[in-house]
Amino acid sequence: GSVRPRPSRCMIAYPSLPSMAARVLQRLAIHTGDTSLQMKSGACVRGLIKSARALDYRQAGLALAVEAQVRPPTRYIVVAESGEARGLDLEAAARRMFDPGSLIVRLNPERDRAAVDRLPGRTPSGPFVLICVGETCGEPVRSPDAMKSGLPRKLNDSGAL
């Protein structure tokens, strides 16, 4: 008869479901502002840490979940009327920024008035982008070319982007 070759052991590490849940819960907490989701994400990470026997390549998911807890993503908050050309240009420029894991939030000043009013600092009239890392936000950016200068000072000084 024929002998079927034994499959080789694959050394690829895939994130565990709890580590993925922790990351998803953390991002949902950022999107919605729901602190209970952030607490659930932290509980997932604590459970993963308790269950980890050794920290090796198989714990890559744990590392990603911890990173999601301690390093908030950059948020590019685009405030513009729907379909406005300058607003679309600003959003396209935000998408072109090399910033893995960043979030782009689109707000319409009329429809999302409450969210726009909660933005830090004075909000200018017309389309703009507010770039935030955690609770720290830069100055409003009004042109795609000025996108990098709108990064919060703390991020600019670290040279992260």
mmCIF file with all atom_site columns, C-alpha atoms in Angstrom:
data_model
loop_
_atom_site.group_PDB
_atom_site.id
_atom_site.type_symbol
_atom_site.label_atom_id
_atom_site.label_alt_id
_atom_site.label_comp_id
_atom_site.label_asym_id
_atom_site.label_entity_id
_atom_site.label_seq_id
_atom_site.pdbx_PDB_ins_code
_atom_site.Cartn_x
_atom_site.Cartn_y
_atom_site.Cartn_z
_atom_site.occupancy
_atom_site.B_iso_or_equiv
_atom_site.pdbx_formal_charge
_atom_site.auth_seq_id
_atom_site.auth_comp_id
_atom_site.auth_asym_id
_atom_site.auth_atom_id
_atom_site.pdbx_PDB_model_num
ATOM 1   C CA . GLY A 1 1   ? 0.000   0.000  0.000  1.00 0.00 ? 1   GLY A CA 1
ATOM 2   C CA . SER A 1 2   ? 0.832   3.632  -0.108 1.00 0.00 ? 2   SER A CA 1
ATOM 3   C CA . VAL A 1 3   ? 2.208   5.486  2.843  1.00 0.00 ? 3   VAL A CA 1
ATOM 4   C CA . ARG A 1 4   ? 0.908   8.960  3.449  1.00 0.00 ? 4   ARG A CA 1
ATOM 5   C CA . PRO A 1 5   ? 3.632   11.370 4.588  1.00 0.00 ? 5   PRO A CA 1
ATOM 6   C CA . ARG A 1 6   ? 3.291   12.601 8.133  1.00 0.00 ? 6   ARG A CA 1
ATOM 7   C CA . PRO A 1 7   ? 2.411   16.299 8.225  1.00 0.00 ? 7   PRO A CA 1
ATOM 8   C CA . SER A 1 8   ? 5.258   18.431 9.513  1.00 0.00 ? 8   SER A CA 1
ATOM 9   C CA . ARG A 1 9   ? 4.685   20.343 12.705 1.00 0.00 ? 9   ARG A CA 1
ATOM 10  C CA . CYS A 1 10  ? 3.933   23.897 11.901 1.00 0.00 ? 10  CYS A CA 1
ATOM 11  C CA . MET A 1 11  ? 5.647   26.394 14.184 1.00 0.00 ? 11  MET A CA 1
ATOM 12  C CA . ILE A 1 12  ? 3.258   29.256 13.470 1.00 0.00 ? 12  ILE A CA 1
ATOM 13  C CA . ALA A 1 13  ? 1.752   30.868 16.562 1.00 0.00 ? 13  ALA A CA 1
ATOM 14  C CA . TYR A 1 14  ? -1.844  32.068 16.309 1.00 0.00 ? 14  TYR A CA 1
ATOM 15  C CA . PRO A 1 15  ? -3.383  34.444 18.858 1.00 0.00 ? 15  PRO A CA 1
ATOM 16  C CA . SER A 1 16  ? -5.674  32.715 21.338 1.00 0.00 ? 16  SER A CA 1
ATOM 17  C CA . LEU A 1 17  ? -9.362  33.592 21.454 1.00 0.00 ? 17  LEU A CA 1
ATOM 18  C CA . PRO A 1 18  ? -9.063  35.329 24.851 1.00 0.00 ? 18  PRO A CA 1
ATOM 19  C CA . SER A 1 19  ? -6.211  37.517 23.552 1.00 0.00 ? 19  SER A CA 1
ATOM 20  C CA . MET A 1 20  ? -8.248  38.445 20.495 1.00 0.00 ? 20  MET A CA 1
ATOM 21  C CA . ALA A 1 21  ? -11.254 39.151 22.720 1.00 0.00 ? 21  ALA A CA 1
ATOM 22  C CA . ALA A 1 22  ? -9.118  41.444 24.881 1.00 0.00 ? 22  ALA A CA 1
ATOM 23  C CA . ARG A 1 23  ? -8.006  43.440 21.837 1.00 0.00 ? 23  ARG A CA 1
ATOM 24  C CA . VAL A 1 24  ? -11.520 43.683 20.387 1.00 0.00 ? 24  VAL A CA 1
ATOM 25  C CA . LEU A 1 25  ? -13.015 44.742 23.725 1.00 0.00 ? 25  LEU A CA 1
ATOM 26  C CA . GLN A 1 26  ? -10.326 47.419 24.125 1.00 0.00 ? 26  GLN A CA 1
ATOM 27  C CA . ARG A 1 27  ? -11.014 48.860 20.664 1.00 0.00 ? 27  ARG A CA 1
ATOM 28  C CA . LEU A 1 28  ? -14.773 48.796 21.288 1.00 0.00 ? 28  LEU A CA 1
ATOM 29  C CA . ALA A 1 29  ? -14.206 50.663 24.552 1.00 0.00 ? 29  ALA A CA 1
ATOM 30  C CA . ILE A 1 30  ? -12.300 53.343 22.639 1.00 0.00 ? 30  ILE A CA 1
ATOM 31  C CA . HIS A 1 31  ? -14.990 53.602 19.959 1.00 0.00 ? 31  HIS A CA 1
ATOM 32  C CA . THR A 1 32  ? -17.934 53.686 22.348 1.00 0.00 ? 32  THR A CA 1
ATOM 33  C CA . GLY A 1 33  ? -16.446 55.234 25.500 1.00 0.00 ? 33  GLY A CA 1
ATOM 34  C CA . ASP A 1 34  ? -17.899 52.319 27.507 1.00 0.00 ? 34  ASP A CA 1
ATOM 35  C CA . THR A 1 35  ? -15.500 51.766 30.434 1.00 0.00 ? 35  THR A CA 1
ATOM 36  C CA . SER A 1 36  ? -17.071 48.400 31.301 1.00 0.00 ? 36  SER A CA 1
ATOM 37  C CA . LEU A 1 37  ? -15.672 47.030 28.021 1.00 0.00 ? 37  LEU A CA 1
ATOM 38  C CA . GLN A 1 38  ? -12.217 48.250 29.001 1.00 0.00 ? 38  GLN A CA 1
ATOM 39  C CA . MET A 1 39  ? -12.550 46.480 32.354 1.00 0.00 ? 39  MET A CA 1
ATOM 40  C CA . LYS A 1 40  ? -13.568 43.240 30.589 1.00 0.00 ? 40  LYS A CA 1
ATOM 41  C CA . SER A 1 41  ? -10.562 43.564 28.303 1.00 0.00 ? 41  SER A CA 1
ATOM 42  C CA . GLY A 1 42  ? -8.309  43.937 31.336 1.00 0.00 ? 42  GLY A CA 1
ATOM 43  C CA . ALA A 1 43  ? -9.876  40.852 32.904 1.00 0.00 ? 43  ALA A CA 1
ATOM 44  C CA . CYS A 1 44  ? -9.083  38.862 29.732 1.00 0.00 ? 44  CYS A CA 1
ATOM 45  C CA . VAL A 1 45  ? -5.454  39.991 29.852 1.00 0.00 ? 45  VAL A CA 1
ATOM 46  C CA . ARG A 1 46  ? -5.126  39.155 33.562 1.00 0.00 ? 46  ARG A CA 1
ATOM 47  C CA . GLY A 1 47  ? -6.559  35.674 32.903 1.00 0.00 ? 47  GLY A CA 1
ATOM 48  C CA . LEU A 1 48  ? -4.091  35.152 30.053 1.00 0.00 ? 48  LEU A CA 1
ATOM 49  C CA . ILE A 1 49  ? -1.158  36.201 32.229 1.00 0.00 ? 49  ILE A CA 1
ATOM 50  C CA . LYS A 1 50  ? -2.229  33.829 35.014 1.00 0.00 ? 50  LYS A CA 1
ATOM 51  C CA . SER A 1 51  ? -2.560  30.912 32.607 1.00 0.00 ? 51  SER A CA 1
ATOM 52  C CA . ALA A 1 52  ? 0.726   31.494 30.734 1.00 0.00 ? 52  ALA A CA 1
ATOM 53  C CA . ARG A 1 53  ? 3.240   28.835 31.738 1.00 0.00 ? 53  ARG A CA 1
ATOM 54  C CA . ALA A 1 54  ? 6.126   30.349 29.821 1.00 0.00 ? 54  ALA A CA 1
ATOM 55  C CA . LEU A 1 55  ? 6.550   33.470 27.767 1.00 0.00 ? 55  LEU A CA 1
ATOM 56  C CA . ASP A 1 56  ? 7.668   32.318 24.340 1.00 0.00 ? 56  ASP A CA 1
ATOM 57  C CA . TYR A 1 57  ? 6.594   32.697 20.719 1.00 0.00 ? 57  TYR A CA 1
ATOM 58  C CA . ARG A 1 58  ? 3.263   30.998 21.470 1.00 0.00 ? 58  ARG A CA 1
ATOM 59  C CA . GLN A 1 59  ? 2.279   33.957 23.669 1.00 0.00 ? 59  GLN A CA 1
ATOM 60  C CA . ALA A 1 60  ? 2.283   36.457 20.791 1.00 0.00 ? 60  ALA A CA 1
ATOM 61  C CA . GLY A 1 61  ? -1.451  37.008 21.284 1.00 0.00 ? 61  GLY A CA 1
ATOM 62  C CA . LEU A 1 62  ? -0.848  37.899 24.929 1.00 0.00 ? 62  LEU A CA 1
ATOM 63  C CA . ALA A 1 63  ? 1.773   40.445 23.864 1.00 0.00 ? 63  ALA A CA 1
ATOM 64  C CA . LEU A 1 64  ? -0.671  42.031 21.408 1.00 0.00 ? 64  LEU A CA 1
ATOM 65  C CA . ALA A 1 65  ? -3.415  42.136 24.047 1.00 0.00 ? 65  ALA A CA 1
ATOM 66  C CA . VAL A 1 66  ? -1.068  43.795 26.570 1.00 0.00 ? 66  VAL A CA 1
ATOM 67  C CA . GLU A 1 67  ? 0.002   46.308 23.927 1.00 0.00 ? 67  GLU A CA 1
ATOM 68  C CA . ALA A 1 68  ? -3.662  47.184 23.286 1.00 0.00 ? 68  ALA A CA 1
ATOM 69  C CA . GLN A 1 69  ? -4.034  47.895 27.022 1.00 0.00 ? 69  GLN A CA 1
ATOM 70  C CA . VAL A 1 70  ? -0.955  50.090 27.457 1.00 0.00 ? 70  VAL A CA 1
ATOM 71  C CA . ARG A 1 71  ? -0.618  51.803 24.066 1.00 0.00 ? 71  ARG A CA 1
ATOM 72  C CA . PRO A 1 72  ? -3.809  53.430 22.888 1.00 0.00 ? 72  PRO A CA 1
ATOM 73  C CA . PRO A 1 73  ? -4.179  53.732 19.111 1.00 0.00 ? 73  PRO A CA 1
ATOM 74  C CA . THR A 1 74  ? -3.903  57.047 17.327 1.00 0.00 ? 74  THR A CA 1
ATOM 75  C CA . ARG A 1 75  ? -7.344  58.424 16.503 1.00 0.00 ? 75  ARG A CA 1
ATOM 76  C CA . TYR A 1 76  ? -7.764  60.608 13.432 1.00 0.00 ? 76  TYR A CA 1
ATOM 77  C CA . ILE A 1 77  ? -11.034 62.453 14.021 1.00 0.00 ? 77  ILE A CA 1
ATOM 78  C CA . VAL A 1 78  ? -12.227 63.945 10.728 1.00 0.00 ? 78  VAL A CA 1
ATOM 79  C CA . VAL A 1 79  ? -14.895 66.615 11.190 1.00 0.00 ? 79  VAL A CA 1
ATOM 80  C CA . ALA A 1 80  ? -16.575 67.572 7.906  1.00 0.00 ? 80  ALA A CA 1
ATOM 81  C CA . GLU A 1 81  ? -19.923 67.653 6.174  1.00 0.00 ? 81  GLU A CA 1
ATOM 82  C CA . SER A 1 82  ? -20.795 64.466 4.281  1.00 0.00 ? 82  SER A CA 1
ATOM 83  C CA . GLY A 1 83  ? -19.333 64.489 0.774  1.00 0.00 ? 83  GLY A CA 1
ATOM 84  C CA . GLU A 1 84  ? -17.382 67.744 1.297  1.00 0.00 ? 84  GLU A CA 1
ATOM 85  C CA . ALA A 1 85  ? -14.294 67.625 -0.972 1.00 0.00 ? 85  ALA A CA 1
ATOM 86  C CA . ARG A 1 86  ? -11.817 69.013 1.602  1.00 0.00 ? 86  ARG A CA 1
ATOM 87  C CA . GLY A 1 87  ? -13.145 66.628 4.235  1.00 0.00 ? 87  GLY A CA 1
ATOM 88  C CA . LEU A 1 88  ? -12.673 63.688 1.860  1.00 0.00 ? 88  LEU A CA 1
ATOM 89  C CA . ASP A 1 89  ? -9.100  64.871 1.154  1.00 0.00 ? 89  ASP A CA 1
ATOM 90  C CA . LEU A 1 90  ? -8.377  65.068 4.894  1.00 0.00 ? 90  LEU A CA 1
ATOM 91  C CA . GLU A 1 91  ? -9.782  61.585 5.463  1.00 0.00 ? 91  GLU A CA 1
ATOM 92  C CA . ALA A 1 92  ? -7.696  60.190 2.572  1.00 0.00 ? 92  ALA A CA 1
ATOM 93  C CA . ALA A 1 93  ? -4.565  61.820 4.043  1.00 0.00 ? 93  ALA A CA 1
ATOM 94  C CA . ALA A 1 94  ? -5.320  60.264 7.451  1.00 0.00 ? 94  ALA A CA 1
ATOM 95  C CA . ARG A 1 95  ? -5.648  56.836 5.812  1.00 0.00 ? 95  ARG A CA 1
ATOM 96  C CA . ARG A 1 96  ? -2.265  57.325 4.107  1.00 0.00 ? 96  ARG A CA 1
ATOM 97  C CA . MET A 1 97  ? -0.458  57.932 7.420  1.00 0.00 ? 97  MET A CA 1
ATOM 98  C CA . PHE A 1 98  ? 1.652   54.897 8.308  1.00 0.00 ? 98  PHE A CA 1
ATOM 99  C CA . ASP A 1 99  ? 0.147   54.155 11.688 1.00 0.00 ? 99  ASP A CA 1
ATOM 100 C CA . PRO A 1 100 ? -0.765  50.470 12.196 1.00 0.00 ? 100 PRO A CA 1
ATOM 101 C CA . GLY A 1 101 ? -3.814  50.005 14.396 1.00 0.00 ? 101 GLY A CA 1
ATOM 102 C CA . SER A 1 102 ? -4.986  53.612 14.104 1.00 0.00 ? 102 SER A CA 1
ATOM 103 C CA . LEU A 1 103 ? -8.663  54.540 14.119 1.00 0.00 ? 103 LEU A CA 1
ATOM 104 C CA . ILE A 1 104 ? -10.309 56.986 11.735 1.00 0.00 ? 104 ILE A CA 1
ATOM 105 C CA . VAL A 1 105 ? -13.495 58.514 13.082 1.00 0.00 ? 105 VAL A CA 1
ATOM 106 C CA . ARG A 1 106 ? -15.693 60.580 10.777 1.00 0.00 ? 106 ARG A CA 1
ATOM 107 C CA . LEU A 1 107 ? -17.976 63.163 12.411 1.00 0.00 ? 107 LEU A CA 1
ATOM 108 C CA . ASN A 1 108 ? -20.542 65.329 10.686 1.00 0.00 ? 108 ASN A CA 1
ATOM 109 C CA . PRO A 1 109 ? -20.742 68.682 12.539 1.00 0.00 ? 109 PRO A CA 1
ATOM 110 C CA . GLU A 1 110 ? -24.530 68.812 12.312 1.00 0.00 ? 110 GLU A CA 1
ATOM 111 C CA . ARG A 1 111 ? -25.464 65.161 12.830 1.00 0.00 ? 111 ARG A CA 1
ATOM 112 C CA . ASP A 1 112 ? -22.774 64.522 15.486 1.00 0.00 ? 112 ASP A CA 1
ATOM 113 C CA . ARG A 1 113 ? -23.005 67.902 17.257 1.00 0.00 ? 113 ARG A CA 1
ATOM 114 C CA . ALA A 1 114 ? -22.746 66.372 20.768 1.00 0.00 ? 114 ALA A CA 1
ATOM 115 C CA . ALA A 1 115 ? -19.564 64.437 19.878 1.00 0.00 ? 115 ALA A CA 1
ATOM 116 C CA . VAL A 1 116 ? -18.010 67.500 18.195 1.00 0.00 ? 116 VAL A CA 1
ATOM 117 C CA . ASP A 1 117 ? -18.799 69.623 21.268 1.00 0.00 ? 117 ASP A CA 1
ATOM 118 C CA . ARG A 1 118 ? -16.949 67.079 23.466 1.00 0.00 ? 118 ARG A CA 1
ATOM 119 C CA . LEU A 1 119 ? -13.737 67.395 21.424 1.00 0.00 ? 119 LEU A CA 1
ATOM 120 C CA . PRO A 1 120 ? -10.910 69.047 23.375 1.00 0.00 ? 120 PRO A CA 1
ATOM 121 C CA . GLY A 1 121 ? -9.991  72.669 22.695 1.00 0.00 ? 121 GLY A CA 1
ATOM 122 C CA . ARG A 1 122 ? -11.666 75.050 20.287 1.00 0.00 ? 122 ARG A CA 1
ATOM 123 C CA . THR A 1 123 ? -12.970 73.485 17.122 1.00 0.00 ? 123 THR A CA 1
ATOM 124 C CA . PRO A 1 124 ? -12.588 75.622 14.000 1.00 0.00 ? 124 PRO A CA 1
ATOM 125 C CA . SER A 1 125 ? -15.325 76.067 11.448 1.00 0.00 ? 125 SER A CA 1
ATOM 126 C CA . GLY A 1 126 ? -14.999 74.085 8.242  1.00 0.00 ? 126 GLY A CA 1
ATOM 127 C CA . PRO A 1 127 ? -13.380 70.678 7.774  1.00 0.00 ? 127 PRO A CA 1
ATOM 128 C CA . PHE A 1 128 ? -10.508 69.658 10.049 1.00 0.00 ? 128 PHE A CA 1
ATOM 129 C CA . VAL A 1 129 ? -8.776  66.631 11.559 1.00 0.00 ? 129 VAL A CA 1
ATOM 130 C CA . LEU A 1 130 ? -7.979  66.255 15.230 1.00 0.00 ? 130 LEU A CA 1
ATOM 131 C CA . ILE A 1 131 ? -5.231  63.704 15.910 1.00 0.00 ? 131 ILE A CA 1
ATOM 132 C CA . CYS A 1 132 ? -5.352  62.120 19.364 1.00 0.00 ? 132 CYS A CA 1
ATOM 133 C CA . VAL A 1 133 ? -3.273  59.527 21.190 1.00 0.00 ? 133 VAL A CA 1
ATOM 134 C CA . GLY A 1 134 ? -5.091  58.439 24.326 1.00 0.00 ? 134 GLY A CA 1
ATOM 135 C CA . GLU A 1 135 ? -6.480  61.630 25.813 1.00 0.00 ? 135 GLU A CA 1
ATOM 136 C CA . THR A 1 136 ? -3.780  63.873 24.293 1.00 0.00 ? 136 THR A CA 1
ATOM 137 C CA . CYS A 1 137 ? -4.767  65.688 21.115 1.00 0.00 ? 137 CYS A CA 1
ATOM 138 C CA . GLY A 1 138 ? -2.819  67.934 18.770 1.00 0.00 ? 138 GLY A CA 1
ATOM 139 C CA . GLU A 1 139 ? -4.018  71.157 17.228 1.00 0.00 ? 139 GLU A CA 1
ATOM 140 C CA . PRO A 1 140 ? -6.748  70.894 14.565 1.00 0.00 ? 140 PRO A CA 1
ATOM 141 C CA . VAL A 1 141 ? -5.323  70.259 11.088 1.00 0.00 ? 141 VAL A CA 1
ATOM 142 C CA . ARG A 1 142 ? -7.004  71.894 8.123  1.00 0.00 ? 142 ARG A CA 1
ATOM 143 C CA . SER A 1 143 ? -4.918  70.611 5.189  1.00 0.00 ? 143 SER A CA 1
ATOM 144 C CA . PRO A 1 144 ? -3.593  67.177 4.183  1.00 0.00 ? 144 PRO A CA 1
ATOM 145 C CA . ASP A 1 145 ? -0.036  68.556 3.942  1.00 0.00 ? 145 ASP A CA 1
ATOM 146 C CA . ALA A 1 146 ? -0.136  69.638 7.592  1.00 0.00 ? 146 ALA A CA 1
ATOM 147 C CA . MET A 1 147 ? -1.262  66.212 8.845  1.00 0.00 ? 147 MET A CA 1
ATOM 148 C CA . LYS A 1 148 ? 2.086   65.257 10.421 1.00 0.00 ? 148 LYS A CA 1
ATOM 149 C CA . SER A 1 149 ? 2.422   68.613 12.195 1.00 0.00 ? 149 SER A CA 1
ATOM 150 C CA . GLY A 1 150 ? -0.966  68.019 13.847 1.00 0.00 ? 150 GLY A CA 1
ATOM 151 C CA . LEU A 1 151 ? 0.328   65.055 15.852 1.00 0.00 ? 151 LEU A CA 1
ATOM 152 C CA . PRO A 1 152 ? 0.246   65.572 19.605 1.00 0.00 ? 152 PRO A CA 1
ATOM 153 C CA . ARG A 1 153 ? 3.549   67.031 20.830 1.00 0.00 ? 153 ARG A CA 1
ATOM 154 C CA . LYS A 1 154 ? 4.250   63.960 22.983 1.00 0.00 ? 154 LYS A CA 1
ATOM 155 C CA . LEU A 1 155 ? 4.085   61.728 19.893 1.00 0.00 ? 155 LEU A CA 1
ATOM 156 C CA . ASN A 1 156 ? 6.124   64.119 17.733 1.00 0.00 ? 156 ASN A CA 1
ATOM 157 C CA . ASP A 1 157 ? 8.897   64.239 20.341 1.00 0.00 ? 157 ASP A CA 1
ATOM 158 C CA . SER A 1 158 ? 9.079   60.441 20.567 1.00 0.00 ? 158 SER A CA 1
ATOM 159 C CA . GLY A 1 159 ? 9.616   60.173 16.814 1.00 0.00 ? 159 GLY A CA 1
ATOM 160 C CA . ALA A 1 160 ? 7.029   57.389 16.621 1.00 0.00 ? 160 ALA A CA 1
ATOM 161 C CA . LEU A 1 161 ? 5.691   58.551 13.246 1.00 0.00 ? 161 LEU A CA 1
#
